[in-house]
Short mmCIF file of C-alpha atoms in Angstrom, two decimals:
data_model
loop_
_atom_site.label_atom_id
_atom_site.label_comp_id
_atom_site.label_asym_id
_atom_site.label_seq_id
_atom_site.Cartn_x
_atom_site.Cartn_y
_atom_site.Cartn_z
CA MET A 1 177.13 99.91 -91.01
CA THR A 2 178.87 99.61 -87.88
CA LEU A 3 181.49 102.32 -86.59
CA GLN A 4 184.15 99.54 -86.48
CA THR A 5 183.25 98.61 -90.20
CA TYR A 6 183.43 102.23 -91.14
CA GLN A 7 186.78 102.70 -89.38
CA HIS A 8 188.32 99.71 -91.18
CA TRP A 9 187.25 101.34 -94.61
CA LEU A 10 188.46 104.86 -93.69
CA VAL A 11 191.85 103.39 -92.53
CA LYS A 12 192.17 101.49 -95.94
CA TYR A 13 190.97 104.76 -97.98
CA TYR A 14 193.30 107.23 -95.84
CA LYS A 15 196.31 104.66 -96.60
CA ARG A 16 195.39 104.46 -100.29
CA ARG A 17 195.64 108.40 -100.48
CA GLN A 18 198.76 108.36 -98.22
CA TRP A 19 196.86 110.51 -95.83
CA TYR A 20 197.43 107.87 -93.07
CA ASP A 21 201.06 108.71 -93.12
CA TYR A 22 200.79 111.89 -91.16
CA ASN A 23 201.87 111.60 -87.68
CA PRO A 24 199.35 111.97 -85.02
CA PHE A 25 200.55 115.38 -84.03
CA ILE A 26 199.78 116.72 -87.62
CA ARG A 27 196.46 114.54 -87.62
CA LEU A 28 195.41 116.40 -84.33
CA ASN A 29 195.95 119.81 -86.22
CA PHE A 30 193.71 118.52 -88.98
CA LEU A 31 191.02 117.68 -86.31
CA THR A 32 191.31 121.17 -84.85
CA GLU A 33 190.83 122.69 -88.24
CA GLU A 34 187.86 120.49 -88.87
CA VAL A 35 186.26 121.49 -85.24
CA GLY A 36 186.66 124.97 -86.49
CA GLU A 37 184.86 124.25 -89.46
CA LEU A 38 182.08 122.55 -87.67
CA ALA A 39 181.91 125.67 -85.13
CA GLN A 40 181.45 127.87 -88.25
CA ALA A 41 178.57 125.76 -89.66
CA VAL A 42 176.92 125.58 -86.17
CA ARG A 43 177.14 129.26 -85.84
CA ALA A 44 175.72 129.86 -89.49
CA TYR A 45 172.71 127.34 -88.56
CA GLU A 46 171.94 128.88 -85.25
CA ILE A 47 172.48 132.68 -85.52
CA GLY A 48 173.70 133.24 -89.10
CA ARG A 49 176.92 134.71 -90.52
CA ASP A 50 175.51 138.28 -91.51
CA ARG A 51 178.25 138.84 -94.06
CA ALA A 52 177.31 140.46 -97.41
CA ASP A 53 180.04 138.58 -99.12
CA GLU A 54 178.32 135.08 -98.38
CA PRO A 55 175.08 133.90 -99.93
CA GLN A 56 172.16 133.23 -97.70
CA LEU A 57 171.75 129.53 -97.51
CA SER A 58 168.79 127.51 -96.85
CA ARG A 59 168.20 125.99 -93.37
CA GLN A 60 168.44 122.64 -95.11
CA THR A 61 171.91 123.48 -96.57
CA ARG A 62 173.12 124.82 -93.44
CA LEU A 63 172.15 121.53 -91.74
CA ALA A 64 173.86 119.58 -94.45
CA HIS A 65 176.99 121.55 -93.77
CA ILE A 66 177.00 120.58 -90.04
CA ARG A 67 176.44 117.00 -90.91
CA GLU A 68 179.51 117.21 -93.36
CA GLU A 69 181.59 118.84 -90.86
CA LEU A 70 180.61 116.16 -88.11
CA GLY A 71 181.84 113.65 -90.62
CA ASP A 72 185.06 115.22 -91.10
CA VAL A 73 185.71 115.52 -87.31
CA LEU A 74 184.69 111.80 -86.80
CA ASN A 75 187.05 110.75 -89.48
CA ASN A 76 190.05 112.39 -87.85
CA VAL A 77 189.13 110.86 -84.38
CA LEU A 78 188.74 107.49 -85.95
CA ILE A 79 192.14 107.79 -87.63
CA LEU A 80 193.74 108.90 -84.55
CA ALA A 81 192.30 105.90 -82.47
CA ASP A 82 193.60 103.68 -85.07
CA LYS A 83 197.15 105.11 -85.17
CA TYR A 84 197.13 104.42 -81.32
CA GLN A 85 195.50 101.08 -81.90
CA LEU A 86 192.60 101.78 -79.60
CA GLU A 87 189.51 99.92 -79.91
CA LEU A 88 186.40 102.00 -80.36
CA ALA A 89 184.15 99.77 -78.25
CA GLU A 90 186.71 100.00 -75.36
CA ILE A 91 186.77 103.76 -75.85
CA MET A 92 182.98 103.97 -75.64
CA GLN A 93 182.45 101.74 -72.71
CA ASP A 94 185.36 103.44 -70.69
CA ASN A 95 183.59 106.57 -71.34
CA GLN A 96 180.20 105.37 -70.48
CA GLN A 97 181.51 104.16 -67.19
CA LYS A 98 183.25 107.46 -66.35
CA LEU A 99 180.01 109.36 -67.09
CA GLN A 100 177.84 106.77 -65.05
CA ARG A 101 180.34 107.32 -61.93
CA ARG A 102 179.94 111.04 -62.47
CA LEU A 103 176.09 110.59 -62.39
CA GLU A 104 176.34 108.61 -59.37
CA GLU A 105 178.49 110.93 -57.52
CA THR A 106 176.01 113.94 -57.87
CA GLU A 107 173.12 111.76 -56.76
#
């Protein structure tokens, strides 16, 4: 599956659930929440949580949480891009060029 194919499917899914109707400012808050959950999952994987009220999870389960949260972050980014009618290929190409310029400036 390509990223573009997934984005089109995701937009249809979000519209069907009426989640697409949230304005970009609210969507950005959802993205922030998901980034926080990703940070917690990475922390649990890398250094643990050391909380008596939380069960010890296997390394595989902790990695699965990272994967899930990365998906949630990606979904919110893709919806924001769609709301602003920004093409993923152009975003990636522009950012690649920006990073390449930075690399060239440091050499």
